[in-house]
Amino acid sequence: MWRRPAWQVLRQFVRHDSDTVTSLVLERSMNRVQLLGRVGQDPIMRQVEGKNPVTIFSLATNEMWRTGDSEVGQGALLFLCTLGDISQKTTWHRISVFRPGLRDVTYQYVRKGSRIFVEGKIDYGEYTDKNNVRRQATTIIADNVIFLSDTSVREK
């Protein structure tokens, strides 16, 4: 009685090694993203007819590195000092929040310049723009947003 429904549920997570061999391999996969950065624009809320509303905003993350290490000796000690130039790369991420409670709180409290932590998954989608041209879009679908800065303090 229980074997058939359990097998049907389990089939979603099972991969066949080959068509001729009946051995099965349980396979896991993961799509997780964690970002820590600053919001680039105030969020907007959009709703396409017949679909759930979504809060959308951009988030900037930065990488910094130095070039040109040199050694500086002082007495018996040797120090490694970085005297080179500092380089920085900013990456912009499109964040989409669909979860009803999180979507509304994010829309209400996130502001440009807010420092936030976002957990979610990456999604690659396709859409047609107003000129009827197919475009590709990458977005982070947020499962959790943690507010790290108080925007009311910065506004005063």
Short mmCIF file of N, CA and C in Angstrom, two decimals:
data_model
loop_
_atom_site.label_atom_id
_atom_site.label_comp_id
_atom_site.label_asym_id
_atom_site.label_seq_id
_atom_site.Cartn_x
_atom_site.Cartn_y
_atom_site.Cartn_z
N MET A 1 0.82 -1.19 0.00
CA MET A 1 0.00 0.00 0.00
C MET A 1 0.87 1.26 0.00
N TRP A 2 1.89 1.33 0.84
CA TRP A 2 2.73 2.52 0.94
C TRP A 2 3.86 2.54 -0.07
N ARG A 3 4.23 1.40 -0.60
CA ARG A 3 5.40 1.36 -1.47
C ARG A 3 5.18 2.13 -2.77
N ARG A 4 4.08 2.01 -3.37
CA ARG A 4 3.87 2.68 -4.64
C ARG A 4 3.86 4.21 -4.51
N PRO A 5 3.09 4.81 -3.61
CA PRO A 5 3.14 6.27 -3.50
C PRO A 5 4.53 6.78 -3.09
N ALA A 6 5.21 6.07 -2.19
CA ALA A 6 6.55 6.50 -1.79
C ALA A 6 7.49 6.44 -2.98
N TRP A 7 7.39 5.42 -3.80
CA TRP A 7 8.25 5.30 -4.98
C TRP A 7 7.97 6.45 -5.96
N GLN A 8 6.70 6.80 -6.12
CA GLN A 8 6.38 7.90 -7.03
C GLN A 8 6.97 9.22 -6.54
N VAL A 9 6.97 9.44 -5.23
CA VAL A 9 7.58 10.64 -4.68
C VAL A 9 9.09 10.59 -4.86
N LEU A 10 9.69 9.44 -4.59
CA LEU A 10 11.14 9.27 -4.67
C LEU A 10 11.65 9.41 -6.10
N ARG A 11 10.84 9.08 -7.09
CA ARG A 11 11.27 9.15 -8.49
C ARG A 11 11.71 10.55 -8.91
N GLN A 12 11.20 11.59 -8.23
CA GLN A 12 11.60 12.95 -8.55
C GLN A 12 13.08 13.19 -8.28
N PHE A 13 13.63 12.45 -7.32
CA PHE A 13 15.00 12.69 -6.87
C PHE A 13 15.97 11.61 -7.33
N VAL A 14 15.55 10.74 -8.21
CA VAL A 14 16.37 9.60 -8.62
C VAL A 14 16.78 9.76 -10.08
N ARG A 15 18.01 9.38 -10.37
CA ARG A 15 18.54 9.41 -11.72
C ARG A 15 18.94 7.99 -12.10
N HIS A 16 18.64 7.56 -13.30
CA HIS A 16 19.07 6.25 -13.79
C HIS A 16 20.47 6.38 -14.37
N ASP A 17 21.39 5.47 -13.97
CA ASP A 17 22.75 5.50 -14.51
C ASP A 17 22.76 5.18 -16.00
N SER A 18 21.97 4.22 -16.40
CA SER A 18 21.87 3.88 -17.82
C SER A 18 20.51 3.26 -18.06
N ASP A 19 20.17 3.10 -19.33
CA ASP A 19 18.89 2.50 -19.66
C ASP A 19 18.87 1.00 -19.42
N THR A 20 20.04 0.36 -19.47
CA THR A 20 20.08 -1.09 -19.34
C THR A 20 20.30 -1.54 -17.90
N VAL A 21 20.93 -0.72 -17.09
CA VAL A 21 21.20 -1.09 -15.70
C VAL A 21 20.07 -0.55 -14.84
N THR A 22 19.61 -1.35 -13.91
CA THR A 22 18.48 -0.93 -13.08
C THR A 22 18.93 -0.25 -11.78
N SER A 23 20.24 -0.07 -11.59
CA SER A 23 20.70 0.60 -10.37
C SER A 23 20.34 2.08 -10.43
N LEU A 24 20.03 2.63 -9.28
CA LEU A 24 19.63 4.02 -9.19
C LEU A 24 20.62 4.80 -8.33
N VAL A 25 20.80 6.05 -8.66
CA VAL A 25 21.68 6.92 -7.90
C VAL A 25 20.86 8.11 -7.41
N LEU A 26 20.85 8.34 -6.09
CA LEU A 26 20.18 9.53 -5.57
C LEU A 26 21.09 10.72 -5.83
N GLU A 27 20.52 11.76 -6.36
CA GLU A 27 21.31 12.90 -6.78
C GLU A 27 20.76 14.17 -6.13
N ARG A 28 21.65 14.98 -5.58
CA ARG A 28 21.25 16.25 -4.99
C ARG A 28 21.85 17.38 -5.82
N SER A 29 21.20 18.50 -5.77
CA SER A 29 21.76 19.70 -6.41
C SER A 29 21.42 20.90 -5.53
N MET A 30 22.08 22.00 -5.80
CA MET A 30 21.88 23.19 -4.98
C MET A 30 22.00 24.44 -5.83
N ASN A 31 21.13 25.40 -5.55
CA ASN A 31 21.16 26.71 -6.18
C ASN A 31 21.00 27.72 -5.05
N ARG A 32 22.10 28.18 -4.46
CA ARG A 32 22.08 29.11 -3.34
C ARG A 32 22.98 30.30 -3.62
N VAL A 33 22.51 31.47 -3.26
CA VAL A 33 23.27 32.70 -3.42
C VAL A 33 23.21 33.47 -2.10
N GLN A 34 24.34 34.01 -1.68
CA GLN A 34 24.40 34.91 -0.53
C GLN A 34 25.13 36.17 -0.96
N LEU A 35 24.49 37.31 -0.78
CA LEU A 35 25.07 38.59 -1.17
C LEU A 35 25.02 39.57 -0.02
N LEU A 36 26.09 40.34 0.14
CA LEU A 36 26.16 41.40 1.14
C LEU A 36 26.59 42.65 0.41
N GLY A 37 25.75 43.67 0.44
CA GLY A 37 26.09 44.88 -0.30
C GLY A 37 25.16 46.03 0.01
N ARG A 38 25.18 47.01 -0.88
CA ARG A 38 24.35 48.21 -0.72
C ARG A 38 23.34 48.32 -1.86
N VAL A 39 22.15 48.78 -1.51
CA VAL A 39 21.05 48.91 -2.46
C VAL A 39 21.34 50.10 -3.38
N GLY A 40 21.15 49.90 -4.68
CA GLY A 40 21.46 50.93 -5.66
C GLY A 40 20.30 51.84 -6.02
N GLN A 41 19.08 51.39 -5.74
CA GLN A 41 17.90 52.21 -6.05
C GLN A 41 16.78 51.80 -5.12
N ASP A 42 15.85 52.71 -4.87
CA ASP A 42 14.68 52.35 -4.08
C ASP A 42 13.92 51.25 -4.79
N PRO A 43 13.35 50.30 -4.04
CA PRO A 43 12.64 49.20 -4.67
C PRO A 43 11.38 49.67 -5.41
N ILE A 44 11.02 48.90 -6.41
CA ILE A 44 9.75 49.13 -7.11
C ILE A 44 8.94 47.85 -6.98
N MET A 45 7.61 47.99 -7.01
CA MET A 45 6.75 46.81 -6.99
C MET A 45 6.05 46.73 -8.33
N ARG A 46 6.12 45.54 -8.92
CA ARG A 46 5.49 45.31 -10.22
C ARG A 46 4.51 44.16 -10.10
N GLN A 47 3.48 44.22 -10.93
CA GLN A 47 2.55 43.10 -11.01
C GLN A 47 2.08 42.96 -12.44
N VAL A 48 2.36 41.80 -13.00
CA VAL A 48 1.89 41.48 -14.34
C VAL A 48 0.51 40.85 -14.17
N GLU A 49 -0.39 41.18 -15.07
CA GLU A 49 -1.76 40.68 -14.97
C GLU A 49 -1.79 39.16 -14.84
N GLY A 50 -2.47 38.69 -13.83
CA GLY A 50 -2.60 37.25 -13.62
C GLY A 50 -1.44 36.63 -12.86
N LYS A 51 -0.47 37.42 -12.46
CA LYS A 51 0.68 36.89 -11.72
C LYS A 51 0.82 37.61 -10.39
N ASN A 52 1.61 37.01 -9.50
CA ASN A 52 1.84 37.61 -8.18
C ASN A 52 2.71 38.85 -8.30
N PRO A 53 2.52 39.83 -7.40
CA PRO A 53 3.39 41.01 -7.42
C PRO A 53 4.81 40.64 -7.00
N VAL A 54 5.75 41.49 -7.38
CA VAL A 54 7.16 41.26 -7.06
C VAL A 54 7.80 42.61 -6.72
N THR A 55 8.66 42.61 -5.70
CA THR A 55 9.46 43.78 -5.38
C THR A 55 10.83 43.59 -6.01
N ILE A 56 11.31 44.61 -6.71
CA ILE A 56 12.58 44.52 -7.44
C ILE A 56 13.48 45.68 -7.04
N PHE A 57 14.76 45.38 -6.81
CA PHE A 57 15.75 46.43 -6.56
C PHE A 57 17.12 45.92 -6.98
N SER A 58 18.08 46.83 -7.08
CA SER A 58 19.44 46.43 -7.45
C SER A 58 20.33 46.47 -6.21
N LEU A 59 21.33 45.59 -6.20
CA LEU A 59 22.26 45.49 -5.08
C LEU A 59 23.68 45.47 -5.64
N ALA A 60 24.54 46.30 -5.07
CA ALA A 60 25.94 46.36 -5.50
C ALA A 60 26.82 45.59 -4.52
N THR A 61 27.69 44.74 -5.06
CA THR A 61 28.73 44.10 -4.27
C THR A 61 30.07 44.54 -4.84
N ASN A 62 31.08 44.63 -3.99
CA ASN A 62 32.39 45.12 -4.40
C ASN A 62 33.48 44.11 -4.10
N GLU A 63 34.42 44.02 -5.01
CA GLU A 63 35.66 43.27 -4.79
C GLU A 63 36.78 44.29 -4.80
N MET A 64 37.70 44.17 -3.84
CA MET A 64 38.86 45.07 -3.80
C MET A 64 40.12 44.24 -3.70
N TRP A 65 41.16 44.68 -4.40
CA TRP A 65 42.45 44.00 -4.32
C TRP A 65 43.56 45.00 -4.56
N ARG A 66 44.73 44.63 -4.11
CA ARG A 66 45.92 45.47 -4.28
C ARG A 66 46.86 44.78 -5.26
N THR A 67 47.59 45.58 -6.01
CA THR A 67 48.58 45.04 -6.93
C THR A 67 49.95 45.55 -6.52
N GLY A 68 50.98 44.74 -6.69
CA GLY A 68 52.35 45.18 -6.43
C GLY A 68 52.80 45.02 -5.00
N ASP A 69 52.90 43.79 -4.49
CA ASP A 69 53.43 43.55 -3.14
C ASP A 69 54.93 43.78 -3.13
N SER A 70 55.43 44.27 -2.01
CA SER A 70 56.88 44.43 -1.86
C SER A 70 57.26 44.15 -0.41
N GLU A 71 58.49 43.68 -0.21
CA GLU A 71 58.97 43.37 1.13
C GLU A 71 59.76 44.55 1.67
N VAL A 72 59.53 44.90 2.92
CA VAL A 72 60.25 45.99 3.58
C VAL A 72 60.90 45.41 4.83
N GLY A 73 62.23 45.52 4.92
CA GLY A 73 62.94 45.00 6.08
C GLY A 73 63.16 46.09 7.11
N GLN A 74 63.04 45.72 8.39
CA GLN A 74 63.29 46.69 9.46
C GLN A 74 64.00 45.95 10.58
N GLY A 75 65.30 46.18 10.73
CA GLY A 75 66.07 45.47 11.74
C GLY A 75 66.10 43.99 11.43
N ALA A 76 65.83 43.17 12.45
CA ALA A 76 65.86 41.72 12.28
C ALA A 76 64.53 41.19 11.74
N LEU A 77 63.49 42.03 11.71
CA LEU A 77 62.17 41.58 11.27
C LEU A 77 61.95 41.93 9.80
N LEU A 78 61.22 41.08 9.14
CA LEU A 78 60.90 41.31 7.74
C LEU A 78 59.38 41.43 7.63
N PHE A 79 58.89 42.51 7.09
CA PHE A 79 57.46 42.73 6.95
C PHE A 79 57.08 42.66 5.47
N LEU A 80 55.91 42.12 5.22
CA LEU A 80 55.36 42.14 3.86
C LEU A 80 54.34 43.26 3.82
N CYS A 81 54.65 44.29 3.08
CA CYS A 81 53.76 45.45 2.99
C CYS A 81 53.20 45.52 1.58
N THR A 82 51.97 45.92 1.49
CA THR A 82 51.36 46.12 0.19
C THR A 82 51.41 47.60 -0.13
N LEU A 83 52.22 47.94 -1.10
CA LEU A 83 52.39 49.34 -1.48
C LEU A 83 51.74 49.66 -2.81
N GLY A 84 51.11 48.66 -3.43
CA GLY A 84 50.56 48.85 -4.77
C GLY A 84 49.26 49.61 -4.78
N ASP A 85 48.70 49.71 -5.97
CA ASP A 85 47.43 50.41 -6.16
C ASP A 85 46.28 49.53 -5.70
N ILE A 86 45.21 50.18 -5.27
CA ILE A 86 43.99 49.47 -4.90
C ILE A 86 43.07 49.49 -6.11
N SER A 87 42.59 48.31 -6.48
CA SER A 87 41.63 48.19 -7.57
C SER A 87 40.30 47.73 -7.00
N GLN A 88 39.23 48.10 -7.67
CA GLN A 88 37.90 47.73 -7.19
C GLN A 88 37.02 47.39 -8.37
N LYS A 89 36.19 46.38 -8.18
CA LYS A 89 35.20 46.01 -9.19
C LYS A 89 33.84 45.94 -8.51
N THR A 90 32.87 46.65 -9.06
CA THR A 90 31.50 46.62 -8.54
C THR A 90 30.65 45.76 -9.47
N THR A 91 29.90 44.85 -8.87
CA THR A 91 28.98 44.00 -9.62
C THR A 91 27.56 44.33 -9.17
N TRP A 92 26.68 44.55 -10.14
CA TRP A 92 25.29 44.87 -9.83
C TRP A 92 24.43 43.63 -10.00
N HIS A 93 23.55 43.41 -9.03
CA HIS A 93 22.67 42.25 -9.02
C HIS A 93 21.22 42.73 -8.99
N ARG A 94 20.38 42.09 -9.76
CA ARG A 94 18.94 42.38 -9.74
C ARG A 94 18.31 41.43 -8.73
N ILE A 95 17.63 41.97 -7.73
CA ILE A 95 17.01 41.18 -6.68
C ILE A 95 15.50 41.23 -6.86
N SER A 96 14.85 40.06 -6.85
CA SER A 96 13.39 39.97 -6.96
C SER A 96 12.87 39.26 -5.71
N VAL A 97 11.85 39.85 -5.08
CA VAL A 97 11.27 39.28 -3.86
C VAL A 97 9.81 38.96 -4.14
N PHE A 98 9.48 37.66 -4.11
CA PHE A 98 8.12 37.21 -4.39
C PHE A 98 7.34 36.84 -3.12
N ARG A 99 8.03 36.39 -2.08
CA ARG A 99 7.36 35.94 -0.85
C ARG A 99 6.53 37.08 -0.27
N PRO A 100 5.22 36.85 -0.05
CA PRO A 100 4.31 37.96 0.32
C PRO A 100 4.76 38.82 1.49
N GLY A 101 5.06 38.27 2.64
CA GLY A 101 5.47 39.08 3.79
C GLY A 101 6.78 39.79 3.54
N LEU A 102 7.76 39.06 3.04
CA LEU A 102 9.08 39.62 2.77
C LEU A 102 9.02 40.67 1.67
N ARG A 103 8.21 40.42 0.66
CA ARG A 103 8.05 41.36 -0.46
C ARG A 103 7.56 42.72 0.05
N ASP A 104 6.56 42.72 0.92
CA ASP A 104 5.98 43.97 1.41
C ASP A 104 6.93 44.71 2.34
N VAL A 105 7.60 43.99 3.25
CA VAL A 105 8.55 44.61 4.17
C VAL A 105 9.73 45.19 3.41
N THR A 106 10.22 44.45 2.42
CA THR A 106 11.34 44.93 1.61
C THR A 106 10.95 46.20 0.86
N TYR A 107 9.76 46.20 0.28
CA TYR A 107 9.30 47.38 -0.45
C TYR A 107 9.18 48.60 0.47
N GLN A 108 8.72 48.36 1.69
CA GLN A 108 8.48 49.46 2.63
C GLN A 108 9.76 50.02 3.24
N TYR A 109 10.75 49.16 3.56
CA TYR A 109 11.88 49.61 4.37
C TYR A 109 13.22 49.71 3.64
N VAL A 110 13.40 49.00 2.56
CA VAL A 110 14.69 49.08 1.85
C VAL A 110 14.75 50.39 1.09
N ARG A 111 15.88 51.08 1.21
CA ARG A 111 16.08 52.33 0.50
C ARG A 111 17.46 52.34 -0.14
N LYS A 112 17.63 53.21 -1.12
CA LYS A 112 18.92 53.38 -1.78
C LYS A 112 19.99 53.64 -0.72
N GLY A 113 21.09 52.90 -0.79
CA GLY A 113 22.18 53.05 0.17
C GLY A 113 22.11 52.11 1.35
N SER A 114 20.96 51.44 1.56
CA SER A 114 20.84 50.50 2.68
C SER A 114 21.83 49.36 2.50
N ARG A 115 22.43 48.95 3.60
CA ARG A 115 23.33 47.79 3.59
C ARG A 115 22.49 46.59 4.00
N ILE A 116 22.43 45.59 3.12
CA ILE A 116 21.60 44.42 3.39
C ILE A 116 22.32 43.13 3.01
N PHE A 117 21.82 42.04 3.58
CA PHE A 117 22.29 40.69 3.27
C PHE A 117 21.12 39.96 2.63
N VAL A 118 21.35 39.35 1.48
CA VAL A 118 20.29 38.65 0.75
C VAL A 118 20.68 37.20 0.57
N GLU A 119 19.75 36.30 0.87
CA GLU A 119 19.91 34.88 0.58
C GLU A 119 18.84 34.50 -0.43
N GLY A 120 19.19 33.67 -1.38
CA GLY A 120 18.21 33.25 -2.37
C GLY A 120 18.80 32.32 -3.38
N LYS A 121 18.21 32.32 -4.58
CA LYS A 121 18.69 31.47 -5.66
C LYS A 121 18.80 32.30 -6.93
N ILE A 122 19.66 31.85 -7.82
CA ILE A 122 19.87 32.57 -9.08
C ILE A 122 18.90 32.01 -10.12
N ASP A 123 18.36 32.90 -10.94
CA ASP A 123 17.40 32.49 -11.96
C ASP A 123 17.76 33.18 -13.28
N TYR A 124 17.79 32.40 -14.33
CA TYR A 124 18.06 32.92 -15.67
C TYR A 124 16.75 32.86 -16.44
N GLY A 125 16.27 33.99 -16.89
CA GLY A 125 14.99 34.03 -17.58
C GLY A 125 15.09 34.77 -18.90
N GLU A 126 14.00 34.73 -19.61
CA GLU A 126 13.92 35.38 -20.91
C GLU A 126 12.62 36.18 -20.95
N TYR A 127 12.67 37.34 -21.57
CA TYR A 127 11.48 38.15 -21.72
C TYR A 127 11.54 38.87 -23.05
N THR A 128 10.40 39.42 -23.46
CA THR A 128 10.32 40.20 -24.69
C THR A 128 10.11 41.66 -24.30
N ASP A 129 10.99 42.54 -24.77
CA ASP A 129 10.89 43.95 -24.41
C ASP A 129 9.80 44.64 -25.23
N LYS A 130 9.64 45.94 -24.99
CA LYS A 130 8.56 46.69 -25.66
C LYS A 130 8.76 46.80 -27.16
N ASN A 131 10.01 46.59 -27.64
CA ASN A 131 10.28 46.59 -29.08
C ASN A 131 10.19 45.20 -29.69
N ASN A 132 9.63 44.27 -28.92
CA ASN A 132 9.43 42.88 -29.35
C ASN A 132 10.75 42.14 -29.60
N VAL A 133 11.77 42.49 -28.84
CA VAL A 133 13.07 41.83 -28.93
C VAL A 133 13.23 40.92 -27.72
N ARG A 134 13.64 39.68 -27.97
CA ARG A 134 13.85 38.74 -26.86
C ARG A 134 15.14 39.09 -26.13
N ARG A 135 15.05 39.17 -24.82
CA ARG A 135 16.19 39.51 -23.97
C ARG A 135 16.34 38.46 -22.88
N GLN A 136 17.58 38.33 -22.40
CA GLN A 136 17.83 37.43 -21.28
C GLN A 136 18.07 38.27 -20.04
N ALA A 137 17.60 37.76 -18.90
CA ALA A 137 17.77 38.47 -17.63
C ALA A 137 18.19 37.49 -16.56
N THR A 138 19.13 37.93 -15.74
CA THR A 138 19.56 37.15 -14.59
C THR A 138 19.07 37.87 -13.35
N THR A 139 18.45 37.15 -12.45
CA THR A 139 17.94 37.75 -11.22
C THR A 139 18.20 36.83 -10.04
N ILE A 140 18.30 37.41 -8.87
CA ILE A 140 18.39 36.66 -7.64
C ILE A 140 17.01 36.68 -7.02
N ILE A 141 16.42 35.50 -6.83
CA ILE A 141 15.11 35.40 -6.19
C ILE A 141 15.37 35.24 -4.69
N ALA A 142 15.01 36.27 -3.93
CA ALA A 142 15.35 36.33 -2.51
C ALA A 142 14.41 35.48 -1.68
N ASP A 143 15.00 34.67 -0.79
CA ASP A 143 14.25 33.92 0.21
C ASP A 143 14.31 34.62 1.56
N ASN A 144 15.36 35.42 1.75
CA ASN A 144 15.57 36.10 3.03
C ASN A 144 16.33 37.40 2.78
N VAL A 145 15.93 38.45 3.47
CA VAL A 145 16.63 39.74 3.40
C VAL A 145 16.85 40.20 4.83
N ILE A 146 18.11 40.48 5.17
CA ILE A 146 18.45 40.95 6.51
C ILE A 146 18.92 42.40 6.39
N PHE A 147 18.28 43.29 7.13
CA PHE A 147 18.60 44.71 7.11
C PHE A 147 19.76 44.97 8.07
N LEU A 148 20.85 45.50 7.57
CA LEU A 148 22.05 45.72 8.38
C LEU A 148 22.29 47.18 8.71
N SER A 149 21.63 48.10 8.04
CA SER A 149 21.82 49.52 8.34
C SER A 149 20.46 50.15 8.57
N ASP A 150 20.45 51.14 9.43
CA ASP A 150 19.23 51.87 9.73
C ASP A 150 19.21 53.12 8.87
N THR A 151 18.33 53.16 7.89
CA THR A 151 18.30 54.30 6.97
C THR A 151 17.84 55.57 7.65
N SER A 152 17.05 55.45 8.73
CA SER A 152 16.57 56.67 9.40
C SER A 152 17.72 57.42 10.05
N VAL A 153 18.76 56.71 10.51
CA VAL A 153 19.93 57.36 11.11
C VAL A 153 20.69 58.15 10.05
N ARG A 154 20.85 57.58 8.85
CA ARG A 154 21.60 58.22 7.78
C ARG A 154 20.87 59.45 7.23
N GLU A 155 19.53 59.44 7.27
CA GLU A 155 18.76 60.55 6.71
C GLU A 155 18.82 61.79 7.59
N LYS A 156 19.11 61.64 8.89
CA LYS A 156 19.12 62.79 9.81
C LYS A 156 20.33 63.65 9.64
#
